[in-house]
mmCIF file with all atom_site columns, C-alpha atoms in Angstrom:
data_model
loop_
_atom_site.group_PDB
_atom_site.id
_atom_site.type_symbol
_atom_site.label_atom_id
_atom_site.label_alt_id
_atom_site.label_comp_id
_atom_site.label_asym_id
_atom_site.label_entity_id
_atom_site.label_seq_id
_atom_site.pdbx_PDB_ins_code
_atom_site.Cartn_x
_atom_site.Cartn_y
_atom_site.Cartn_z
_atom_site.occupancy
_atom_site.B_iso_or_equiv
_atom_site.pdbx_formal_charge
_atom_site.auth_seq_id
_atom_site.auth_comp_id
_atom_site.auth_asym_id
_atom_site.auth_atom_id
_atom_site.pdbx_PDB_model_num
ATOM 1   C CA . MET A 1 1   ? 32.259  -7.401  26.969 1.00 0.00 ? 21  MET A CA 1
ATOM 2   C CA . ALA A 1 2   ? 29.627  -10.030 26.270 1.00 0.00 ? 22  ALA A CA 1
ATOM 3   C CA . ARG A 1 3   ? 25.950  -9.166  26.378 1.00 0.00 ? 23  ARG A CA 1
ATOM 4   C CA . LEU A 1 4   ? 23.514  -11.363 28.322 1.00 0.00 ? 24  LEU A CA 1
ATOM 5   C CA . THR A 1 5   ? 20.573  -12.269 26.081 1.00 0.00 ? 25  THR A CA 1
ATOM 6   C CA . LEU A 1 6   ? 17.489  -14.324 26.857 1.00 0.00 ? 26  LEU A CA 1
ATOM 7   C CA . THR A 1 7   ? 15.436  -16.208 24.253 1.00 0.00 ? 27  THR A CA 1
ATOM 8   C CA . ALA A 1 8   ? 12.079  -17.714 25.188 1.00 0.00 ? 28  ALA A CA 1
ATOM 9   C CA . PHE A 1 9   ? 9.218   -19.482 23.416 1.00 0.00 ? 29  PHE A CA 1
ATOM 10  C CA . LEU A 1 10  ? 5.881   -18.281 24.835 1.00 0.00 ? 30  LEU A CA 1
ATOM 11  C CA . THR A 1 11  ? 2.174   -18.927 24.451 1.00 0.00 ? 31  THR A CA 1
ATOM 12  C CA . LEU A 1 12  ? -0.265  -16.017 24.255 1.00 0.00 ? 32  LEU A CA 1
ATOM 13  C CA . ASP A 1 13  ? -0.758  -16.262 28.019 1.00 0.00 ? 33  ASP A CA 1
ATOM 14  C CA . GLY A 1 14  ? 2.977   -16.240 28.670 1.00 0.00 ? 34  GLY A CA 1
ATOM 15  C CA . VAL A 1 15  ? 3.570   -19.957 29.338 1.00 0.00 ? 35  VAL A CA 1
ATOM 16  C CA . MET A 1 16  ? 7.064   -21.176 28.462 1.00 0.00 ? 36  MET A CA 1
ATOM 17  C CA . GLN A 1 17  ? 6.981   -24.668 29.983 1.00 0.00 ? 37  GLN A CA 1
ATOM 18  C CA . ALA A 1 18  ? 7.782   -27.711 27.824 1.00 0.00 ? 38  ALA A CA 1
ATOM 19  C CA . PRO A 1 19  ? 7.407   -26.257 24.328 1.00 0.00 ? 39  PRO A CA 1
ATOM 20  C CA . GLY A 1 20  ? 9.154   -29.106 22.529 1.00 0.00 ? 40  GLY A CA 1
ATOM 21  C CA . GLY A 1 21  ? 7.688   -32.393 23.746 1.00 0.00 ? 41  GLY A CA 1
ATOM 22  C CA . ARG A 1 22  ? 4.944   -34.106 25.724 1.00 0.00 ? 42  ARG A CA 1
ATOM 23  C CA . ASP A 1 23  ? 7.308   -35.357 28.407 1.00 0.00 ? 43  ASP A CA 1
ATOM 24  C CA . GLU A 1 24  ? 9.815   -32.508 28.336 1.00 0.00 ? 44  GLU A CA 1
ATOM 25  C CA . ASP A 1 25  ? 8.678   -31.063 31.679 1.00 0.00 ? 45  ASP A CA 1
ATOM 26  C CA . ARG A 1 26  ? 5.598   -32.390 33.501 1.00 0.00 ? 46  ARG A CA 1
ATOM 27  C CA . SER A 1 27  ? 6.380   -30.642 36.789 1.00 0.00 ? 47  SER A CA 1
ATOM 28  C CA . GLY A 1 28  ? 3.358   -29.153 38.519 1.00 0.00 ? 48  GLY A CA 1
ATOM 29  C CA . GLY A 1 29  ? 1.097   -31.597 36.662 1.00 0.00 ? 49  GLY A CA 1
ATOM 30  C CA . PHE A 1 30  ? 1.691   -29.862 33.324 1.00 0.00 ? 50  PHE A CA 1
ATOM 31  C CA . ASP A 1 31  ? 0.229   -32.027 30.564 1.00 0.00 ? 51  ASP A CA 1
ATOM 32  C CA . HIS A 1 32  ? 0.366   -29.676 27.556 1.00 0.00 ? 52  HIS A CA 1
ATOM 33  C CA . GLY A 1 33  ? 3.975   -30.290 26.559 1.00 0.00 ? 53  GLY A CA 1
ATOM 34  C CA . GLY A 1 34  ? 4.843   -29.938 22.885 1.00 0.00 ? 54  GLY A CA 1
ATOM 35  C CA . TRP A 1 35  ? 2.550   -26.970 22.254 1.00 0.00 ? 55  TRP A CA 1
ATOM 36  C CA . LEU A 1 36  ? 5.096   -25.248 19.993 1.00 0.00 ? 56  LEU A CA 1
ATOM 37  C CA . VAL A 1 37  ? 5.561   -28.160 17.570 1.00 0.00 ? 57  VAL A CA 1
ATOM 38  C CA . PRO A 1 38  ? 2.507   -27.458 15.334 1.00 0.00 ? 58  PRO A CA 1
ATOM 39  C CA . PHE A 1 39  ? 3.799   -23.911 14.731 1.00 0.00 ? 59  PHE A CA 1
ATOM 40  C CA . ALA A 1 40  ? 7.449   -24.684 13.941 1.00 0.00 ? 60  ALA A CA 1
ATOM 41  C CA . ASP A 1 41  ? 8.431   -23.492 10.467 1.00 0.00 ? 61  ASP A CA 1
ATOM 42  C CA . GLU A 1 42  ? 11.369  -22.240 8.435  1.00 0.00 ? 62  GLU A CA 1
ATOM 43  C CA . ASP A 1 43  ? 10.886  -18.670 9.635  1.00 0.00 ? 63  ASP A CA 1
ATOM 44  C CA . MET A 1 44  ? 11.275  -19.741 13.247 1.00 0.00 ? 64  MET A CA 1
ATOM 45  C CA . GLY A 1 45  ? 14.255  -21.923 12.384 1.00 0.00 ? 65  GLY A CA 1
ATOM 46  C CA . ARG A 1 46  ? 15.923  -19.073 10.528 1.00 0.00 ? 66  ARG A CA 1
ATOM 47  C CA . PHE A 1 47  ? 15.626  -16.742 13.508 1.00 0.00 ? 67  PHE A CA 1
ATOM 48  C CA . VAL A 1 48  ? 16.860  -19.356 15.987 1.00 0.00 ? 68  VAL A CA 1
ATOM 49  C CA . THR A 1 49  ? 19.872  -20.002 13.743 1.00 0.00 ? 69  THR A CA 1
ATOM 50  C CA . GLU A 1 50  ? 20.642  -16.270 13.709 1.00 0.00 ? 70  GLU A CA 1
ATOM 51  C CA . VAL A 1 51  ? 20.553  -16.233 17.507 1.00 0.00 ? 71  VAL A CA 1
ATOM 52  C CA . PHE A 1 52  ? 22.846  -19.238 17.907 1.00 0.00 ? 72  PHE A CA 1
ATOM 53  C CA . ASP A 1 53  ? 25.271  -17.779 15.365 1.00 0.00 ? 73  ASP A CA 1
ATOM 54  C CA . ARG A 1 54  ? 25.930  -14.965 17.858 1.00 0.00 ? 74  ARG A CA 1
ATOM 55  C CA . ALA A 1 55  ? 26.541  -17.234 20.851 1.00 0.00 ? 75  ALA A CA 1
ATOM 56  C CA . GLY A 1 56  ? 29.813  -17.149 22.756 1.00 0.00 ? 76  GLY A CA 1
ATOM 57  C CA . ALA A 1 57  ? 28.600  -19.123 25.780 1.00 0.00 ? 77  ALA A CA 1
ATOM 58  C CA . PHE A 1 58  ? 25.394  -20.363 27.392 1.00 0.00 ? 78  PHE A CA 1
ATOM 59  C CA . LEU A 1 59  ? 23.892  -19.834 30.852 1.00 0.00 ? 79  LEU A CA 1
ATOM 60  C CA . LEU A 1 60  ? 21.336  -22.520 31.714 1.00 0.00 ? 80  LEU A CA 1
ATOM 61  C CA . GLY A 1 61  ? 19.179  -23.682 34.578 1.00 0.00 ? 81  GLY A CA 1
ATOM 62  C CA . ARG A 1 62  ? 19.459  -27.263 35.803 1.00 0.00 ? 82  ARG A CA 1
ATOM 63  C CA . ARG A 1 63  ? 16.315  -28.636 34.163 1.00 0.00 ? 83  ARG A CA 1
ATOM 64  C CA . THR A 1 64  ? 17.047  -27.082 30.785 1.00 0.00 ? 84  THR A CA 1
ATOM 65  C CA . TYR A 1 65  ? 20.643  -28.279 31.008 1.00 0.00 ? 85  TYR A CA 1
ATOM 66  C CA . GLU A 1 66  ? 19.473  -31.847 31.620 1.00 0.00 ? 86  GLU A CA 1
ATOM 67  C CA . ILE A 1 67  ? 17.000  -31.681 28.719 1.00 0.00 ? 87  ILE A CA 1
ATOM 68  C CA . PHE A 1 68  ? 19.652  -30.296 26.367 1.00 0.00 ? 88  PHE A CA 1
ATOM 69  C CA . ALA A 1 69  ? 22.340  -32.724 27.574 1.00 0.00 ? 89  ALA A CA 1
ATOM 70  C CA . SER A 1 70  ? 20.079  -35.704 26.921 1.00 0.00 ? 90  SER A CA 1
ATOM 71  C CA . TYR A 1 71  ? 19.524  -34.667 23.302 1.00 0.00 ? 91  TYR A CA 1
ATOM 72  C CA . TRP A 1 72  ? 22.118  -32.406 21.679 1.00 0.00 ? 92  TRP A CA 1
ATOM 73  C CA . PRO A 1 73  ? 25.272  -34.501 22.222 1.00 0.00 ? 93  PRO A CA 1
ATOM 74  C CA . ARG A 1 74  ? 23.608  -37.151 20.050 1.00 0.00 ? 94  ARG A CA 1
ATOM 75  C CA . VAL A 1 75  ? 23.389  -34.662 17.151 1.00 0.00 ? 95  VAL A CA 1
ATOM 76  C CA . THR A 1 76  ? 26.857  -35.072 15.656 1.00 0.00 ? 96  THR A CA 1
ATOM 77  C CA . ASP A 1 77  ? 26.388  -33.163 12.391 1.00 0.00 ? 97  ASP A CA 1
ATOM 78  C CA . LEU A 1 78  ? 29.052  -30.452 12.527 1.00 0.00 ? 98  LEU A CA 1
ATOM 79  C CA . GLY A 1 79  ? 26.930  -28.374 10.183 1.00 0.00 ? 99  GLY A CA 1
ATOM 80  C CA . ASP A 1 80  ? 23.946  -28.264 12.529 1.00 0.00 ? 100 ASP A CA 1
ATOM 81  C CA . PRO A 1 81  ? 23.739  -24.596 13.595 1.00 0.00 ? 101 PRO A CA 1
ATOM 82  C CA . ILE A 1 82  ? 22.470  -25.389 17.096 1.00 0.00 ? 102 ILE A CA 1
ATOM 83  C CA . ALA A 1 83  ? 24.292  -28.620 17.978 1.00 0.00 ? 103 ALA A CA 1
ATOM 84  C CA . SER A 1 84  ? 27.628  -27.274 16.744 1.00 0.00 ? 104 SER A CA 1
ATOM 85  C CA . ARG A 1 85  ? 27.395  -24.408 19.257 1.00 0.00 ? 105 ARG A CA 1
ATOM 86  C CA . LEU A 1 86  ? 25.883  -26.241 22.200 1.00 0.00 ? 106 LEU A CA 1
ATOM 87  C CA . ASN A 1 87  ? 28.294  -29.152 21.942 1.00 0.00 ? 107 ASN A CA 1
ATOM 88  C CA . THR A 1 88  ? 31.436  -27.008 21.807 1.00 0.00 ? 108 THR A CA 1
ATOM 89  C CA . LEU A 1 89  ? 30.912  -23.607 23.453 1.00 0.00 ? 109 LEU A CA 1
ATOM 90  C CA . PRO A 1 90  ? 31.134  -23.092 27.247 1.00 0.00 ? 110 PRO A CA 1
ATOM 91  C CA . LYS A 1 91  ? 27.949  -23.885 29.177 1.00 0.00 ? 111 LYS A CA 1
ATOM 92  C CA . TYR A 1 92  ? 27.424  -22.475 32.683 1.00 0.00 ? 112 TYR A CA 1
ATOM 93  C CA . VAL A 1 93  ? 24.746  -24.171 34.779 1.00 0.00 ? 113 VAL A CA 1
ATOM 94  C CA . VAL A 1 94  ? 23.089  -22.503 37.758 1.00 0.00 ? 114 VAL A CA 1
ATOM 95  C CA . SER A 1 95  ? 22.111  -25.215 40.246 1.00 0.00 ? 115 SER A CA 1
ATOM 96  C CA . ARG A 1 96  ? 22.076  -25.905 43.972 1.00 0.00 ? 116 ARG A CA 1
ATOM 97  C CA . THR A 1 97  ? 21.532  -29.639 43.524 1.00 0.00 ? 117 THR A CA 1
ATOM 98  C CA . LEU A 1 98  ? 23.577  -30.775 40.517 1.00 0.00 ? 118 LEU A CA 1
ATOM 99  C CA . ALA A 1 99  ? 26.728  -32.499 41.733 1.00 0.00 ? 119 ALA A CA 1
ATOM 100 C CA . LYS A 1 100 ? 28.490  -32.801 38.376 1.00 0.00 ? 120 LYS A CA 1
ATOM 101 C CA . ALA A 1 101 ? 27.944  -31.947 34.722 1.00 0.00 ? 121 ALA A CA 1
ATOM 102 C CA . ASP A 1 102 ? 29.521  -34.292 32.199 1.00 0.00 ? 122 ASP A CA 1
ATOM 103 C CA . TRP A 1 103 ? 28.539  -32.591 28.946 1.00 0.00 ? 123 TRP A CA 1
ATOM 104 C CA . HIS A 1 104 ? 31.659  -31.241 27.230 1.00 0.00 ? 124 HIS A CA 1
ATOM 105 C CA . ASN A 1 105 ? 32.741  -27.757 28.347 1.00 0.00 ? 125 ASN A CA 1
ATOM 106 C CA . THR A 1 106 ? 30.117  -27.460 31.099 1.00 0.00 ? 126 THR A CA 1
ATOM 107 C CA . HIS A 1 107 ? 30.773  -25.574 34.316 1.00 0.00 ? 127 HIS A CA 1
ATOM 108 C CA . LEU A 1 108 ? 28.666  -25.393 37.470 1.00 0.00 ? 128 LEU A CA 1
ATOM 109 C CA . VAL A 1 109 ? 28.231  -21.911 38.938 1.00 0.00 ? 129 VAL A CA 1
ATOM 110 C CA . GLY A 1 110 ? 26.665  -20.575 42.111 1.00 0.00 ? 130 GLY A CA 1
ATOM 111 C CA . ASP A 1 111 ? 23.166  -19.181 42.412 1.00 0.00 ? 131 ASP A CA 1
ATOM 112 C CA . ASP A 1 112 ? 24.204  -15.554 42.947 1.00 0.00 ? 132 ASP A CA 1
ATOM 113 C CA . LEU A 1 113 ? 22.749  -14.361 39.648 1.00 0.00 ? 133 LEU A CA 1
ATOM 114 C CA . ALA A 1 114 ? 24.091  -10.818 39.778 1.00 0.00 ? 134 ALA A CA 1
ATOM 115 C CA . GLU A 1 115 ? 27.637  -12.042 40.443 1.00 0.00 ? 135 GLU A CA 1
ATOM 116 C CA . THR A 1 116 ? 27.379  -14.751 37.783 1.00 0.00 ? 136 THR A CA 1
ATOM 117 C CA . ALA A 1 117 ? 26.000  -12.349 35.161 1.00 0.00 ? 137 ALA A CA 1
ATOM 118 C CA . ALA A 1 118 ? 28.715  -9.797  35.936 1.00 0.00 ? 138 ALA A CA 1
ATOM 119 C CA . ARG A 1 119 ? 31.475  -12.405 35.701 1.00 0.00 ? 139 ARG A CA 1
ATOM 120 C CA . LEU A 1 120 ? 30.191  -13.870 32.440 1.00 0.00 ? 140 LEU A CA 1
ATOM 121 C CA . GLY A 1 121 ? 29.731  -10.382 31.031 1.00 0.00 ? 141 GLY A CA 1
ATOM 122 C CA . GLU A 1 122 ? 33.501  -9.946  31.241 1.00 0.00 ? 142 GLU A CA 1
ATOM 123 C CA . ARG A 1 123 ? 33.987  -12.771 28.757 1.00 0.00 ? 143 ARG A CA 1
ATOM 124 C CA . PRO A 1 124 ? 35.058  -11.901 25.218 1.00 0.00 ? 144 PRO A CA 1
ATOM 125 C CA . GLY A 1 125 ? 32.528  -12.584 22.506 1.00 0.00 ? 145 GLY A CA 1
ATOM 126 C CA . PRO A 1 126 ? 29.174  -11.216 21.438 1.00 0.00 ? 146 PRO A CA 1
ATOM 127 C CA . GLU A 1 127 ? 26.652  -12.969 23.697 1.00 0.00 ? 147 GLU A CA 1
ATOM 128 C CA . VAL A 1 128 ? 26.141  -15.173 26.716 1.00 0.00 ? 148 VAL A CA 1
ATOM 129 C CA . GLN A 1 129 ? 22.764  -16.719 25.931 1.00 0.00 ? 149 GLN A CA 1
ATOM 130 C CA . VAL A 1 130 ? 19.965  -18.033 28.135 1.00 0.00 ? 150 VAL A CA 1
ATOM 131 C CA . HIS A 1 131 ? 17.529  -20.430 26.459 1.00 0.00 ? 151 HIS A CA 1
ATOM 132 C CA . GLY A 1 132 ? 14.457  -21.763 28.264 1.00 0.00 ? 152 GLY A CA 1
ATOM 133 C CA . SER A 1 133 ? 15.428  -22.124 31.940 1.00 0.00 ? 153 SER A CA 1
ATOM 134 C CA . ALA A 1 134 ? 12.221  -20.650 33.371 1.00 0.00 ? 154 ALA A CA 1
ATOM 135 C CA . ARG A 1 135 ? 13.286  -20.166 36.983 1.00 0.00 ? 155 ARG A CA 1
ATOM 136 C CA . LEU A 1 136 ? 16.674  -18.792 35.983 1.00 0.00 ? 156 LEU A CA 1
ATOM 137 C CA . ALA A 1 137 ? 15.044  -16.467 33.445 1.00 0.00 ? 157 ALA A CA 1
ATOM 138 C CA . GLN A 1 138 ? 12.600  -15.185 36.064 1.00 0.00 ? 158 GLN A CA 1
ATOM 139 C CA . GLY A 1 139 ? 15.430  -14.473 38.479 1.00 0.00 ? 159 GLY A CA 1
ATOM 140 C CA . LEU A 1 140 ? 17.425  -12.616 35.841 1.00 0.00 ? 160 LEU A CA 1
ATOM 141 C CA . ILE A 1 141 ? 14.454  -10.510 34.730 1.00 0.00 ? 161 ILE A CA 1
ATOM 142 C CA . ALA A 1 142 ? 13.488  -9.668  38.329 1.00 0.00 ? 162 ALA A CA 1
ATOM 143 C CA . ARG A 1 143 ? 17.008  -8.291  38.780 1.00 0.00 ? 163 ARG A CA 1
ATOM 144 C CA . ASN A 1 144 ? 16.957  -6.507  35.385 1.00 0.00 ? 164 ASN A CA 1
ATOM 145 C CA . LEU A 1 145 ? 20.081  -8.378  34.277 1.00 0.00 ? 165 LEU A CA 1
ATOM 146 C CA . PRO A 1 146 ? 19.398  -9.367  30.622 1.00 0.00 ? 166 PRO A CA 1
ATOM 147 C CA . ASP A 1 147 ? 20.652  -6.906  28.018 1.00 0.00 ? 167 ASP A CA 1
ATOM 148 C CA . GLU A 1 148 ? 18.164  -8.213  25.471 1.00 0.00 ? 168 GLU A CA 1
ATOM 149 C CA . LEU A 1 149 ? 14.999  -10.332 25.328 1.00 0.00 ? 169 LEU A CA 1
ATOM 150 C CA . ASN A 1 150 ? 14.028  -12.392 22.276 1.00 0.00 ? 170 ASN A CA 1
ATOM 151 C CA . LEU A 1 151 ? 10.377  -13.376 22.738 1.00 0.00 ? 171 LEU A CA 1
ATOM 152 C CA . LEU A 1 152 ? 8.800   -15.800 20.274 1.00 0.00 ? 172 LEU A CA 1
ATOM 153 C CA . VAL A 1 153 ? 5.050   -15.710 20.948 1.00 0.00 ? 173 VAL A CA 1
ATOM 154 C CA . PHE A 1 154 ? 2.913   -18.467 19.431 1.00 0.00 ? 174 PHE A CA 1
ATOM 155 C CA . PRO A 1 155 ? -0.847  -18.273 18.770 1.00 0.00 ? 175 PRO A CA 1
ATOM 156 C CA . VAL A 1 156 ? -2.033  -20.724 21.412 1.00 0.00 ? 176 VAL A CA 1
ATOM 157 C CA . PHE A 1 157 ? -3.553  -20.299 24.890 1.00 0.00 ? 177 PHE A CA 1
ATOM 158 C CA . LEU A 1 158 ? -2.957  -22.972 27.548 1.00 0.00 ? 178 LEU A CA 1
ATOM 159 C CA . GLY A 1 159 ? -4.360  -21.562 30.781 1.00 0.00 ? 179 GLY A CA 1
ATOM 160 C CA . LYS A 1 160 ? -1.708  -23.129 32.990 1.00 0.00 ? 180 LYS A CA 1
ATOM 161 C CA . GLY A 1 161 ? 2.016   -23.750 33.130 1.00 0.00 ? 181 GLY A CA 1
ATOM 162 C CA . ARG A 1 162 ? 5.177   -21.957 34.200 1.00 0.00 ? 182 ARG A CA 1
ATOM 163 C CA . ARG A 1 163 ? 5.335   -18.427 32.855 1.00 0.00 ? 183 ARG A CA 1
ATOM 164 C CA . LEU A 1 164 ? 8.292   -16.261 31.970 1.00 0.00 ? 184 LEU A CA 1
ATOM 165 C CA . PHE A 1 165 ? 7.670   -12.993 33.764 1.00 0.00 ? 185 PHE A CA 1
ATOM 166 C CA . PRO A 1 166 ? 7.907   -13.076 37.556 1.00 0.00 ? 186 PRO A CA 1
ATOM 167 C CA . GLU A 1 167 ? 6.030   -11.246 40.258 1.00 0.00 ? 187 GLU A CA 1
ATOM 168 C CA . GLY A 1 168 ? 8.199   -8.558  41.809 1.00 0.00 ? 188 GLY A CA 1
ATOM 169 C CA . GLY A 1 169 ? 11.290  -6.871  40.544 1.00 0.00 ? 189 GLY A CA 1
ATOM 170 C CA . ALA A 1 170 ? 11.781  -3.269  39.484 1.00 0.00 ? 190 ALA A CA 1
ATOM 171 C CA . PRO A 1 171 ? 9.315   -1.942  36.870 1.00 0.00 ? 191 PRO A CA 1
ATOM 172 C CA . THR A 1 172 ? 11.363  -1.538  33.682 1.00 0.00 ? 192 THR A CA 1
ATOM 173 C CA . ALA A 1 173 ? 10.697  -0.022  30.268 1.00 0.00 ? 193 ALA A CA 1
ATOM 174 C CA . TYR A 1 174 ? 11.877  -1.713  27.065 1.00 0.00 ? 194 TYR A CA 1
ATOM 175 C CA . GLU A 1 175 ? 12.590  -0.596  23.519 1.00 0.00 ? 195 GLU A CA 1
ATOM 176 C CA . LEU A 1 176 ? 11.416  -2.754  20.602 1.00 0.00 ? 196 LEU A CA 1
ATOM 177 C CA . THR A 1 177 ? 14.494  -3.240  18.430 1.00 0.00 ? 197 THR A CA 1
ATOM 178 C CA . GLY A 1 178 ? 13.271  -5.916  16.046 1.00 0.00 ? 198 GLY A CA 1
ATOM 179 C CA . HIS A 1 179 ? 10.120  -7.759  15.047 1.00 0.00 ? 199 HIS A CA 1
ATOM 180 C CA . ARG A 1 180 ? 8.897   -10.220 12.446 1.00 0.00 ? 200 ARG A CA 1
ATOM 181 C CA . THR A 1 181 ? 6.066   -12.688 11.921 1.00 0.00 ? 201 THR A CA 1
ATOM 182 C CA . THR A 1 182 ? 6.353   -16.342 10.933 1.00 0.00 ? 202 THR A CA 1
ATOM 183 C CA . SER A 1 183 ? 4.248   -18.195 8.378  1.00 0.00 ? 203 SER A CA 1
ATOM 184 C CA . THR A 1 184 ? 2.312   -19.932 11.172 1.00 0.00 ? 204 THR A CA 1
ATOM 185 C CA . GLY A 1 185 ? 1.373   -16.700 12.937 1.00 0.00 ? 205 GLY A CA 1
ATOM 186 C CA . ALA A 1 186 ? 4.038   -16.493 15.629 1.00 0.00 ? 206 ALA A CA 1
ATOM 187 C CA . THR A 1 187 ? 5.512   -13.095 16.397 1.00 0.00 ? 207 THR A CA 1
ATOM 188 C CA . ILE A 1 188 ? 9.198   -12.632 17.147 1.00 0.00 ? 208 ILE A CA 1
ATOM 189 C CA . GLN A 1 189 ? 9.990   -9.545  19.184 1.00 0.00 ? 209 GLN A CA 1
ATOM 190 C CA . THR A 1 190 ? 13.357  -8.304  20.401 1.00 0.00 ? 210 THR A CA 1
ATOM 191 C CA . TYR A 1 191 ? 13.489  -5.861  23.320 1.00 0.00 ? 211 TYR A CA 1
ATOM 192 C CA . ARG A 1 192 ? 16.246  -4.012  25.145 1.00 0.00 ? 212 ARG A CA 1
ATOM 193 C CA . PRO A 1 193 ? 15.765  -2.343  28.541 1.00 0.00 ? 213 PRO A CA 1
ATOM 194 C CA . THR A 1 194 ? 15.843  1.452   28.516 1.00 0.00 ? 214 THR A CA 1
ATOM 195 C CA . GLY A 1 195 ? 15.471  2.245   32.213 1.00 0.00 ? 215 GLY A CA 1
ATOM 196 C CA . PRO A 1 196 ? 12.765  2.522   34.867 1.00 0.00 ? 216 PRO A CA 1
ATOM 197 C CA . ALA A 1 197 ? 9.153   2.313   33.718 1.00 0.00 ? 217 ALA A CA 1
ATOM 198 C CA . GLU A 1 198 ? 7.268   5.622   33.606 1.00 0.00 ? 218 GLU A CA 1
ATOM 199 C CA . PHE A 1 199 ? 3.662   6.191   34.625 1.00 0.00 ? 219 PHE A CA 1
ATOM 200 C CA . GLY A 1 200 ? 0.953   8.722   33.903 1.00 0.00 ? 220 GLY A CA 1
ATOM 201 C CA . THR A 1 201 ? -2.781  9.384   33.827 1.00 0.00 ? 221 THR A CA 1
ATOM 202 C CA . PHE A 1 202 ? -5.235  9.981   31.000 1.00 0.00 ? 222 PHE A CA 1
ATOM 203 C CA . ALA A 1 203 ? -6.690  13.090  32.583 1.00 0.00 ? 223 ALA A CA 1
ATOM 204 C CA . LEU A 1 204 ? -9.868  14.676  31.274 1.00 0.00 ? 224 LEU A CA 1
ATOM 205 C CA . PRO A 1 205 ? -9.355  18.214  29.926 1.00 0.00 ? 225 PRO A CA 1
ATOM 206 C CA . GLU A 1 206 ? -10.403 20.921  32.318 1.00 0.00 ? 226 GLU A CA 1
#
């Protein structure tokens, strides 16, 4: 049974929109694209390679699919740890509007996230991975569907932009299962859900 994992690049205020380029995603008037680039280093690259090495398939939102499909097929180096996976492994795209998907081994799926996650979880292989895909990621988290979150948090505040964590959904507790820090000050944290969140009160002693 494959696990569903989600990897996201975040600012300190939780923004995940357009980390890799100025024009990557200007929706909503976002003009801070490319905020991750000054912090990219070998430590980050090493972790991302480790993640892609575990991939068995990918689940993507429409916008992220289009961004990836415009770039990665042009990277033809078979030794590239990211391109070699994205260009060959199955890619499942959640979209109501995309009529066709021409990138090799791409499949359009419906927008019933629980059904899609359950069906993909029956695949053999270690992981079905979600990368970027803000709206898809929000929908999955709100339904408590990811088995693991990889959050790469970079030391920059933007003040606007699409964020990862949605309003609503069931309060959920997580266990920290891995953490490291990069040379540029980013933190990489891996979490797995442990069940419903618990609550209490710091009561004064009587």
